mmCIF file of C-alpha atoms in Angstrom:
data_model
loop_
_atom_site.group_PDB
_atom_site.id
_atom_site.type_symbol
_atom_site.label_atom_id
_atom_site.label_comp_id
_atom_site.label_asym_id
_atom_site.label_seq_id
_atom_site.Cartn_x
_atom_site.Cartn_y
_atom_site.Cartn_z
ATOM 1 C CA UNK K 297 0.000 0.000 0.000
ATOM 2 C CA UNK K 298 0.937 3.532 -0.858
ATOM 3 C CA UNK K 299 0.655 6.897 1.567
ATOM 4 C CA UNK K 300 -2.008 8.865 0.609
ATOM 5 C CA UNK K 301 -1.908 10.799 -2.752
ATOM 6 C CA UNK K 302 -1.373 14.172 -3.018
ATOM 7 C CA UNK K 303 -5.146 15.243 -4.959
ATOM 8 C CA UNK K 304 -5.066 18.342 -6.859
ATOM 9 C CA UNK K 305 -8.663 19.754 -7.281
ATOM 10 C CA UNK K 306 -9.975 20.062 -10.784
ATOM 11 C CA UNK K 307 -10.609 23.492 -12.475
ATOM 12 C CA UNK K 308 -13.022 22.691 -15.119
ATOM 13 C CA UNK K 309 -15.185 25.675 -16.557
ATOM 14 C CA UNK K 310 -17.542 23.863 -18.392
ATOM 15 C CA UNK K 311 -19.905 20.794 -18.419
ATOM 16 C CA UNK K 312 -17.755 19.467 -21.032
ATOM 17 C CA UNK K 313 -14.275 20.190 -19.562
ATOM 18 C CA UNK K 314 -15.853 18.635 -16.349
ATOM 19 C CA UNK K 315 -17.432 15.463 -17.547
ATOM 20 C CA UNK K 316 -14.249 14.963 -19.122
ATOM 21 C CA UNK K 317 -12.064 15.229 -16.158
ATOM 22 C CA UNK K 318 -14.539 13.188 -13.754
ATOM 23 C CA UNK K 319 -14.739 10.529 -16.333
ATOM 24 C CA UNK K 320 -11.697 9.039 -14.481
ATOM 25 C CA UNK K 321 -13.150 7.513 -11.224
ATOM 26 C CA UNK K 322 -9.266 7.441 -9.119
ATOM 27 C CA UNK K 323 -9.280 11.274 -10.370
ATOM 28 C CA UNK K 324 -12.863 12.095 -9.399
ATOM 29 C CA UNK K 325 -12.396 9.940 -6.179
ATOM 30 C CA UNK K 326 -8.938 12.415 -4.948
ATOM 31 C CA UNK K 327 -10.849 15.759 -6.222
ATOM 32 C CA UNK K 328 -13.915 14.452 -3.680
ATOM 33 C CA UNK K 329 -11.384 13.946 -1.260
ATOM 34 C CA UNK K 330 -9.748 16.595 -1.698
ATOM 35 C CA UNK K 331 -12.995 19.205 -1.332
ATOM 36 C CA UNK K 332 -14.540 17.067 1.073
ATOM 37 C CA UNK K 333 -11.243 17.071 3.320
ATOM 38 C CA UNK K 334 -8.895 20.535 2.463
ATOM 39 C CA UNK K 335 -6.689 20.372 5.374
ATOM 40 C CA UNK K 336 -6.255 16.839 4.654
ATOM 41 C CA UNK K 337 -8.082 13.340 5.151
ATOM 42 C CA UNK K 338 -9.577 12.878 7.560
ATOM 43 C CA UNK K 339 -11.010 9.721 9.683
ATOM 44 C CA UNK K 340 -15.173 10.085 9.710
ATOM 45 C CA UNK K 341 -14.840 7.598 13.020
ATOM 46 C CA UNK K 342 -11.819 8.943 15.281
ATOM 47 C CA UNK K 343 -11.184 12.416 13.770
ATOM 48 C CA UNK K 344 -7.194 11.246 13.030
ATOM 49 C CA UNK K 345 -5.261 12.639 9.845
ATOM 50 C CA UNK K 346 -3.113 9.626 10.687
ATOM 51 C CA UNK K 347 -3.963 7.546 7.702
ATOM 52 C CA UNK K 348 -3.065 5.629 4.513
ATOM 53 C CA UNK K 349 -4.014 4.847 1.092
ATOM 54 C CA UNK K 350 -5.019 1.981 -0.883
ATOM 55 C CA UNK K 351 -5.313 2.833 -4.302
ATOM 56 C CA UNK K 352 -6.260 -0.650 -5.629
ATOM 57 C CA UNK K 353 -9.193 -0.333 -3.452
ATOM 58 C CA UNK K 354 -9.841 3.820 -3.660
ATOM 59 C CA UNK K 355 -10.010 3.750 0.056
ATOM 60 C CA UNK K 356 -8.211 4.845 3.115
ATOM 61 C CA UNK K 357 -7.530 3.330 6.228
ATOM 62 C CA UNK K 358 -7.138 4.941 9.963
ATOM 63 C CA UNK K 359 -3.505 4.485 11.449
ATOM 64 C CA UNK K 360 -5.061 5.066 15.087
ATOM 65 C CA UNK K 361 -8.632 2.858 14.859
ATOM 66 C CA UNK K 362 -7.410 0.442 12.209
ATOM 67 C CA UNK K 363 -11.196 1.266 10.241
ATOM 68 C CA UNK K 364 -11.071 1.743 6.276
ATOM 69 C CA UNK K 365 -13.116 4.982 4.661
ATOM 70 C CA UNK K 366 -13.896 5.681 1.755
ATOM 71 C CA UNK K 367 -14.544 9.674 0.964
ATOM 72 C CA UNK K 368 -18.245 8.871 0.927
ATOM 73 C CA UNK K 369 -19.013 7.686 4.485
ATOM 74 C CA UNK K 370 -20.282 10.418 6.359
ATOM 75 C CA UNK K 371 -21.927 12.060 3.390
ATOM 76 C CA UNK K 372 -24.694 12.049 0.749
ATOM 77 C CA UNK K 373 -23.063 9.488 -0.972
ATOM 78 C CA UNK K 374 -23.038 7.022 1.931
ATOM 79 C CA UNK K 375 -23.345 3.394 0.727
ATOM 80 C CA UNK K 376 -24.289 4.102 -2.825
ATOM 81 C CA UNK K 377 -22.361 1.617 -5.178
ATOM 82 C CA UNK K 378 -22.521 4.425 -7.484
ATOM 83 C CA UNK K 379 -18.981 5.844 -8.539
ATOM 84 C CA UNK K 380 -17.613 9.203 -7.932
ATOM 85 C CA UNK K 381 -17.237 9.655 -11.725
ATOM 86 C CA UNK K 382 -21.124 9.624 -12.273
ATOM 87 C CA UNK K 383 -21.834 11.437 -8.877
ATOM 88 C CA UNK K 384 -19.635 14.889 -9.528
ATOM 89 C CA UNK K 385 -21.278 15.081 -13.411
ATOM 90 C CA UNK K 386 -24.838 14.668 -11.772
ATOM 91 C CA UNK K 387 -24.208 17.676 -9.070
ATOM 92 C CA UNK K 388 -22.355 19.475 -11.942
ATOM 93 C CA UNK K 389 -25.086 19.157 -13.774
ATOM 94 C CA UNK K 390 -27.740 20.189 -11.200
ATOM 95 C CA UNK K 391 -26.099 22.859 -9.850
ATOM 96 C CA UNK K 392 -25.308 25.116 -13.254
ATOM 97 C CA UNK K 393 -28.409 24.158 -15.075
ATOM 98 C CA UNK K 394 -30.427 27.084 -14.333
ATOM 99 C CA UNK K 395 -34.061 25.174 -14.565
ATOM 100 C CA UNK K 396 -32.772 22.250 -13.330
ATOM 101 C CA UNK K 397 -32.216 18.794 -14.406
ATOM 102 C CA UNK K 398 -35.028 16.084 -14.188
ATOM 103 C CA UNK K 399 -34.182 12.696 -12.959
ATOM 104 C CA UNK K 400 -35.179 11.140 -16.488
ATOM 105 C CA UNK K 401 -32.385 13.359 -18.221
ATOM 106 C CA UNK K 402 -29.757 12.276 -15.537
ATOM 107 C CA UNK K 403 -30.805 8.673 -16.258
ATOM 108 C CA UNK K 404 -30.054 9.018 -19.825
ATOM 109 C CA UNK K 405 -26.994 11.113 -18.956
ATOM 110 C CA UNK K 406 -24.901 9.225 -17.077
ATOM 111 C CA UNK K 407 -26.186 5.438 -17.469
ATOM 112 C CA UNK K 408 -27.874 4.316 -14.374
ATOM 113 C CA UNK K 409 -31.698 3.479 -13.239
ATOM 114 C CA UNK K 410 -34.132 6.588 -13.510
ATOM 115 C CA UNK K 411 -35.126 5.584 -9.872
ATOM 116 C CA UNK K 412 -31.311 5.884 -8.861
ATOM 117 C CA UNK K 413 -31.253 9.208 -11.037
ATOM 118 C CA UNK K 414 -33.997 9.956 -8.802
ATOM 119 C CA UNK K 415 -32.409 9.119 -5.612
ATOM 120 C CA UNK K 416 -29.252 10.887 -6.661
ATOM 121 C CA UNK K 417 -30.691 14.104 -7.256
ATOM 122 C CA UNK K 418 -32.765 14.038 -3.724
ATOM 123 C CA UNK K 419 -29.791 13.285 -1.884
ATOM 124 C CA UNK K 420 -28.051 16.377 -4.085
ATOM 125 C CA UNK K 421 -30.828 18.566 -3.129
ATOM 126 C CA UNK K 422 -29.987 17.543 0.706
ATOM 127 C CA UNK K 423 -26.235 18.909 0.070
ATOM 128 C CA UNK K 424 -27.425 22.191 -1.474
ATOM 129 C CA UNK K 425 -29.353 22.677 1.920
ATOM 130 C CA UNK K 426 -27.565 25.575 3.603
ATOM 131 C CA UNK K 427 -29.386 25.384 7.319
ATOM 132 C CA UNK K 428 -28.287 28.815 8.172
ATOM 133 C CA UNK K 429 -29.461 30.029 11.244
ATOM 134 C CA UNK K 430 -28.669 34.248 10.120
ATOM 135 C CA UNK K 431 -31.694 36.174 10.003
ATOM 136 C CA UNK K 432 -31.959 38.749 6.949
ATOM 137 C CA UNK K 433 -31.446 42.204 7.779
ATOM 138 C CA UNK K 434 -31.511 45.684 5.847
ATOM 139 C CA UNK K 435 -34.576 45.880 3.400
ATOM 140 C CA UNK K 436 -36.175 42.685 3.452
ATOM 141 C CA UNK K 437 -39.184 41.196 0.995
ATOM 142 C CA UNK K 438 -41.323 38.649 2.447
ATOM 143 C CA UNK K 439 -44.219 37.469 -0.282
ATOM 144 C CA UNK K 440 -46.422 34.234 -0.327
ATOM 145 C CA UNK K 441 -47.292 32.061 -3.309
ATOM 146 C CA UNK K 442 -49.269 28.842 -4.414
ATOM 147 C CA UNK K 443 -48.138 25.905 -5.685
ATOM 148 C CA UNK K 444 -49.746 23.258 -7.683
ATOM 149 C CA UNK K 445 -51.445 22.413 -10.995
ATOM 150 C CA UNK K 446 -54.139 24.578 -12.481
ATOM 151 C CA UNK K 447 -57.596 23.492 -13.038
ATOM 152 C CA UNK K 448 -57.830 24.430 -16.548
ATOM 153 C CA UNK K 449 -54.998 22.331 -17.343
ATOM 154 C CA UNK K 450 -56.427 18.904 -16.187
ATOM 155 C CA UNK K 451 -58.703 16.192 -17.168
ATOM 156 C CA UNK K 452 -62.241 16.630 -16.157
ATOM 157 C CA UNK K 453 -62.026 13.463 -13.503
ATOM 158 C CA UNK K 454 -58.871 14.717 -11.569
ATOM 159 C CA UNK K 455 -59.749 17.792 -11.482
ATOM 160 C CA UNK K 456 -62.830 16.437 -9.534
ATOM 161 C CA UNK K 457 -60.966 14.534 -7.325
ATOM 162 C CA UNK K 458 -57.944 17.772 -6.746
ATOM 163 C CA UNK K 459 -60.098 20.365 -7.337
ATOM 164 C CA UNK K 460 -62.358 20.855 -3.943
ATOM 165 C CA UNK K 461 -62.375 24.467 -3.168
ATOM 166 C CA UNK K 462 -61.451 28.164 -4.357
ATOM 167 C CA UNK K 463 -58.432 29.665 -5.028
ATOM 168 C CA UNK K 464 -54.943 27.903 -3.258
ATOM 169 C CA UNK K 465 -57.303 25.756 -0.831
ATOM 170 C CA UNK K 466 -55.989 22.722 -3.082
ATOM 171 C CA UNK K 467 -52.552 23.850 -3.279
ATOM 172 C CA UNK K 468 -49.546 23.897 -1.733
ATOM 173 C CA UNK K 469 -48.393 26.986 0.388
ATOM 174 C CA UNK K 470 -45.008 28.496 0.311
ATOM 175 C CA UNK K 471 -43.572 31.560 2.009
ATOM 176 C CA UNK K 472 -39.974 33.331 0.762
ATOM 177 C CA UNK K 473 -38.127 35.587 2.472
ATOM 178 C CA UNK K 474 -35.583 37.951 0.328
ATOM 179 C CA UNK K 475 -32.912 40.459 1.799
ATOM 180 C CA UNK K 476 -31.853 42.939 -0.789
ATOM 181 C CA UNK K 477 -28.723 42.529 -2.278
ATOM 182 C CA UNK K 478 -28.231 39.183 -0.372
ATOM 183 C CA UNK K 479 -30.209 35.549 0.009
ATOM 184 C CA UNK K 480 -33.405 34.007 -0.245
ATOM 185 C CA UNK K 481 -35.043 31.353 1.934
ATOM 186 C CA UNK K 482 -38.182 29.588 0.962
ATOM 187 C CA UNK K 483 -40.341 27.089 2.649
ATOM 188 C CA UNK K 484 -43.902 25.034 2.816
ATOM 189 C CA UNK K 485 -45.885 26.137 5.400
ATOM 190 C CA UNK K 486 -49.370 25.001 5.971
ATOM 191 C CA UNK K 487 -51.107 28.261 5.932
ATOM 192 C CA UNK K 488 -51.387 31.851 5.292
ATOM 193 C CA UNK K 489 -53.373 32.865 8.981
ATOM 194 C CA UNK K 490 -51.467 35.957 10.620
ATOM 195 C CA UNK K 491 -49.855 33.485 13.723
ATOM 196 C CA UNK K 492 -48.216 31.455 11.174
ATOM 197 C CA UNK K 493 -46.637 34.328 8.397
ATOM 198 C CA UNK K 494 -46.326 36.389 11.159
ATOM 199 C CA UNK K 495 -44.341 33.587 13.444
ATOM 200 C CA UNK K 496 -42.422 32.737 10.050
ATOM 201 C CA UNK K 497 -41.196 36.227 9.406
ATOM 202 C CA UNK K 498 -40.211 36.830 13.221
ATOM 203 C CA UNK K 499 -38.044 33.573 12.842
ATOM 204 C CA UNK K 500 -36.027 34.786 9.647
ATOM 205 C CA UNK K 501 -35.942 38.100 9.997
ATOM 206 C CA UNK K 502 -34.238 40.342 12.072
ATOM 207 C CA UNK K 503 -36.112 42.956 14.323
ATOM 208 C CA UNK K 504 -35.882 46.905 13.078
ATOM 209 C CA UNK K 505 -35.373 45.679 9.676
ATOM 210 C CA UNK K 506 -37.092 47.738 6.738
ATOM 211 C CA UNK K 507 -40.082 44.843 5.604
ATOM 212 C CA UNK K 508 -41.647 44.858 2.179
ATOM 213 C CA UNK K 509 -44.702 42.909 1.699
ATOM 214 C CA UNK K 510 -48.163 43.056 0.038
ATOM 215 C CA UNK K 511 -51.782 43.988 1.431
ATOM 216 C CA UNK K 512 -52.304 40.511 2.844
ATOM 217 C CA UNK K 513 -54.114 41.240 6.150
ATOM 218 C CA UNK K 514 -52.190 38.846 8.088
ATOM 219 C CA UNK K 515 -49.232 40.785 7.788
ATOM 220 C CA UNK K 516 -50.489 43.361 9.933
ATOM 221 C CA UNK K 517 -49.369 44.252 13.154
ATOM 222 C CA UNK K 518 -45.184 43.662 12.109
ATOM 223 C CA UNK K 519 -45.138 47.375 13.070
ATOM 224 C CA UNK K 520 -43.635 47.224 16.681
ATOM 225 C CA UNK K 521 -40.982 44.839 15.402
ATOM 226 C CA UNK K 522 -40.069 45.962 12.416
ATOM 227 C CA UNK K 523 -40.404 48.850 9.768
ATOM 228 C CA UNK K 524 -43.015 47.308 7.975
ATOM 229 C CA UNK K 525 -44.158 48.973 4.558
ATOM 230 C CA UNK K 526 -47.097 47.685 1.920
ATOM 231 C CA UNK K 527 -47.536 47.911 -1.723
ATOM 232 C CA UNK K 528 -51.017 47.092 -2.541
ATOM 233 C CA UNK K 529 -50.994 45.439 -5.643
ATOM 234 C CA UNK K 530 -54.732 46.097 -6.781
ATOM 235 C CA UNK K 531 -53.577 49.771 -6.653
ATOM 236 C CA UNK K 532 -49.799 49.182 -8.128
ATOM 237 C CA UNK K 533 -46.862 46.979 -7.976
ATOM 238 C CA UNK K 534 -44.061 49.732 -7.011
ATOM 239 C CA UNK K 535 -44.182 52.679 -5.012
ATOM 240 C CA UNK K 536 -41.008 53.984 -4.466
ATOM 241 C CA UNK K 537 -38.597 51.750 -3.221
ATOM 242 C CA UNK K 538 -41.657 49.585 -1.367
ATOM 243 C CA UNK K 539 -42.090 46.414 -3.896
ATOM 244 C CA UNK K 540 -42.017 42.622 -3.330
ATOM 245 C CA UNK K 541 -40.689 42.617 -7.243
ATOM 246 C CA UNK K 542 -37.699 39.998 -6.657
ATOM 247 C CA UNK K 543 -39.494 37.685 -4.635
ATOM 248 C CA UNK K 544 -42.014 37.323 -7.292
ATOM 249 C CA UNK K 545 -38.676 36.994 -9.779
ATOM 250 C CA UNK K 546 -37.679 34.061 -7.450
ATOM 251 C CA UNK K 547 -41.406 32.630 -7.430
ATOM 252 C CA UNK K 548 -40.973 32.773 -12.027
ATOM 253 C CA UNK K 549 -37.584 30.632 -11.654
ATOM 254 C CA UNK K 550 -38.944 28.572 -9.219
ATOM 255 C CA UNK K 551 -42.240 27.823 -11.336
ATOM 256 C CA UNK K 552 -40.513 27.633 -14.544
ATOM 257 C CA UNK K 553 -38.373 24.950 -13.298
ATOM 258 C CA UNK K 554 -41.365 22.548 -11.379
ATOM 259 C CA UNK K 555 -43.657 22.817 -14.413
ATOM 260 C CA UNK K 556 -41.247 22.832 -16.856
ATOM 261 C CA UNK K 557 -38.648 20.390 -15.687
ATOM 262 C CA UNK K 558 -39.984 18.232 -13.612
ATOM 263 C CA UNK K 559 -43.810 18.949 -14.759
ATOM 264 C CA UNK K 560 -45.216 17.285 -11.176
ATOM 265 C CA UNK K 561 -43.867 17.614 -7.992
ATOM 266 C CA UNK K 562 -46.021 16.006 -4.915
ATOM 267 C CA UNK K 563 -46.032 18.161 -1.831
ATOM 268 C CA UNK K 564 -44.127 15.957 0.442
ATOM 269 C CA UNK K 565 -41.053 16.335 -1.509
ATOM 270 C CA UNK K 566 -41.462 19.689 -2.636
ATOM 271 C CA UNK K 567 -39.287 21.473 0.074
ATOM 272 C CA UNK K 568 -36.225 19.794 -1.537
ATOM 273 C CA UNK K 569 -36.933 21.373 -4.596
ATOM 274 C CA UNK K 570 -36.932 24.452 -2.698
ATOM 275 C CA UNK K 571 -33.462 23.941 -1.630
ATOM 276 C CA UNK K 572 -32.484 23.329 -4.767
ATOM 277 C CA UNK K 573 -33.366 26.413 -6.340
ATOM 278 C CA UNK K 574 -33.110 28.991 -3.476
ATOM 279 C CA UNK K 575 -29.543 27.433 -3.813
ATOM 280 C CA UNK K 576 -29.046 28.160 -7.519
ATOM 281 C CA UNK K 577 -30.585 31.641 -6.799
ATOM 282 C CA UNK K 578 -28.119 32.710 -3.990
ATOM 283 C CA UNK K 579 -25.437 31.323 -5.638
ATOM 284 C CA UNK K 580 -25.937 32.864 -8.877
ATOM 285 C CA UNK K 581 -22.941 35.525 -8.681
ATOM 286 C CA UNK K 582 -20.202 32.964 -7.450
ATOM 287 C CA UNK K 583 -17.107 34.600 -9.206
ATOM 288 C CA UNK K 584 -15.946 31.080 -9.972
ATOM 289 C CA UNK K 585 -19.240 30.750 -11.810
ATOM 290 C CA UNK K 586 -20.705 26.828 -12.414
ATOM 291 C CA UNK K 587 -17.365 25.449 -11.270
ATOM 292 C CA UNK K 588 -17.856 27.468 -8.021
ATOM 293 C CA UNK K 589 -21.390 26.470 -7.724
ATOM 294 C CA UNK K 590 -19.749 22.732 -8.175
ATOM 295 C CA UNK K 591 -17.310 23.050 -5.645
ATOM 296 C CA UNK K 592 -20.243 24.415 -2.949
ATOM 297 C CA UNK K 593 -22.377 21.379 -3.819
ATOM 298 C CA UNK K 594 -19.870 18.803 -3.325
ATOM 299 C CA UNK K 595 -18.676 20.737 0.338
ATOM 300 C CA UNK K 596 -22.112 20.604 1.550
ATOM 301 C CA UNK K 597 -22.086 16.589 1.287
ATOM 302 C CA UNK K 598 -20.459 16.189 4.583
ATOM 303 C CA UNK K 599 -22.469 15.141 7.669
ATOM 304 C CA UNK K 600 -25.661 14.583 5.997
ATOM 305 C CA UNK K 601 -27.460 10.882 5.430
ATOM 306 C CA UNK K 602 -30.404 10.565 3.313
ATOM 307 C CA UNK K 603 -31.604 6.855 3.453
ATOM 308 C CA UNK K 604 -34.528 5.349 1.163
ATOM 309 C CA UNK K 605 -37.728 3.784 2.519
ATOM 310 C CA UNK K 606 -39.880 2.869 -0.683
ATOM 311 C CA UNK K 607 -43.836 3.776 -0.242
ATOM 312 C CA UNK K 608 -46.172 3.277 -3.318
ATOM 313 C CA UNK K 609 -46.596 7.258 -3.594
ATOM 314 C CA UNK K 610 -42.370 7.073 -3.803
ATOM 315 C CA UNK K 611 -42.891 5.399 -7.013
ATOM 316 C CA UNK K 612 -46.131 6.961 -8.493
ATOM 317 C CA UNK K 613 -43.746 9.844 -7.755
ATOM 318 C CA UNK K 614 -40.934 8.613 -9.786
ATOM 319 C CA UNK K 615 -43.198 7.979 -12.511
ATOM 320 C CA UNK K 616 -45.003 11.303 -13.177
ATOM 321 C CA UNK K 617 -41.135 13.170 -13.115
ATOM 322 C CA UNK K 618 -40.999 14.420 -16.173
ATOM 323 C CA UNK K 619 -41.251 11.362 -19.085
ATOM 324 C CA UNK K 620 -40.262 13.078 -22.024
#
């Protein structure tokens, strides 16, 4: 056995430049590694940097608790027999593609099962999930919108069984929060009542900042907290500087990409797709541009598990993804 290889991290620019790179799996494997770990490898079980390599194996093995790693215990990747060649193309992929890639595309891609494409791209979505706990600040838009299919657009005998009230009763809630000049957060919530908006926007925003939202009534009463100011948008969209206009340019991306992309999302899954995009959003500007976005993806792998318990509406999931 060897001592551990000295990995130098990839630079490619472009899809091309990096599917060609990664198509080598001992050169994929070190540039994990080497992202993953960049003060050097480290044991997942005893912490130690004591360690040595096996490259007939593409694994490492702890000089102080005798256990052999691999770069993927520990992380998103965790017992997937799937190799690091097809893994860095897929979160390439997903996290440059601006409406995102659907898990019949990745299939097709890079040769495996559309169910593992599937898989692949949920456990993706987990690494692009920041779990920040900084509250915006400065001027901050908070807006509301609906998701789900639209009546007009489906056969007469679902939309009998969906359709069962007015307006977003049938639809899936979700509330975005956007600080000017800096990120946007997104999430399902289960209603628009003032105790739950107004509990959201406490919980992500900080007090005394300047917040933008429309004339829903249950924002009201944000006043002793923060500076709250409405735009009532069956009178106009902007007046002045008081607009929700880049939330609703988050709620376009985000739209274009579930109807477009993956054409049917269920509602138990749909806060992934969240992450997803509210990561491509904030990320956007990375000077190192989709090889930045790349290198985010792959260090937000670490110390996250996402294990697969097969249900029936799993696979009536998988199977209205986007079939084209």
């Amino acid at each position: 056995m060897e001592s551990a290889p000295s990995a130098q991290i990839a630079e490619p620019t472009t899809l091309l430049e990096a599917i060609r790179y990664y198509s080598d799996v001992d050169v994929a494997t070190k540039a994990f590694s080497a992202l993953r770990w960049p003060d050097g490898v480290t044991c997942p079980y005893c912490l130690s940097k004591e360690n040595y390599y096996a490259p007939s194996r593409r694994i490492w093995k702890c000089k102080v608790c005798r256990k052999q790693f691999s770069p993927k215990v520990g992380t998103v990747c965790e017992d997937s027999p799937i190799g690091f060649d097809k893994w860095l193309t897929a979160m390439w992929m997903i996290a440059s593609d601006k409406n995102g890639i659907s898990s019949w595309e990745l299939h097709r891609g890079i040769g495996v099962t559309q169910k593992t494409a599937w898989f692949m791209l949920q456990r993706i979505r987990l690494a692009m999930q920041t779990g920040t706990f900084e509250k915006a600040s400065g001027q901050v838009e908070v807006d509301e919108t609906f998701i789900g299919g639209k009546a007009r657009n489906m056969h007469k005998h679902i939309r009998q069984q969906k359709i069962t009230g007015t307006g977003g009763s049938d639809k899936t809630m979700v509330v975005g929060v956007l600080q000017r000049g800096g990120k946007v957060r997104a999430n399902v919530v289960h209603n628009r009542r003032k105790t739950t908006l107004q509990a959201h926007v406490k919980a992500y925003v900080e007090p005394g900042a300047e917040l933008f939202t429309d004339a829903l009534k249950s924002y009201e009463g944000l006043n002793p907290e923060f500076v709250h100011q409405v735009v009532d948008h069956a009178v106009e969209y902007v007046k002045g500087h008081v607009h929700t206009n880049g939330m609703e340019n988050f709620w376009s991306l985000l739209k274009l990409t579930l109807n477009g992309t993956y054409v049917s999302v269920e509602p138990f899954h749909l806060f992934r797709y969240l992450d997803e995009q509210t990561f491509r959003f904030n990320e956007r500007k990375d000077e190192e541009g989709d090889g930045g976005r790349f290198k985010s993806v792959v260090r937000g792998c670490g110390g996250k598990r996402l294990t697969l318990r097969w249900k029936a509406t799993d696979v009536q999931t998988l199977d209205r993804e986007n079939q084209c």
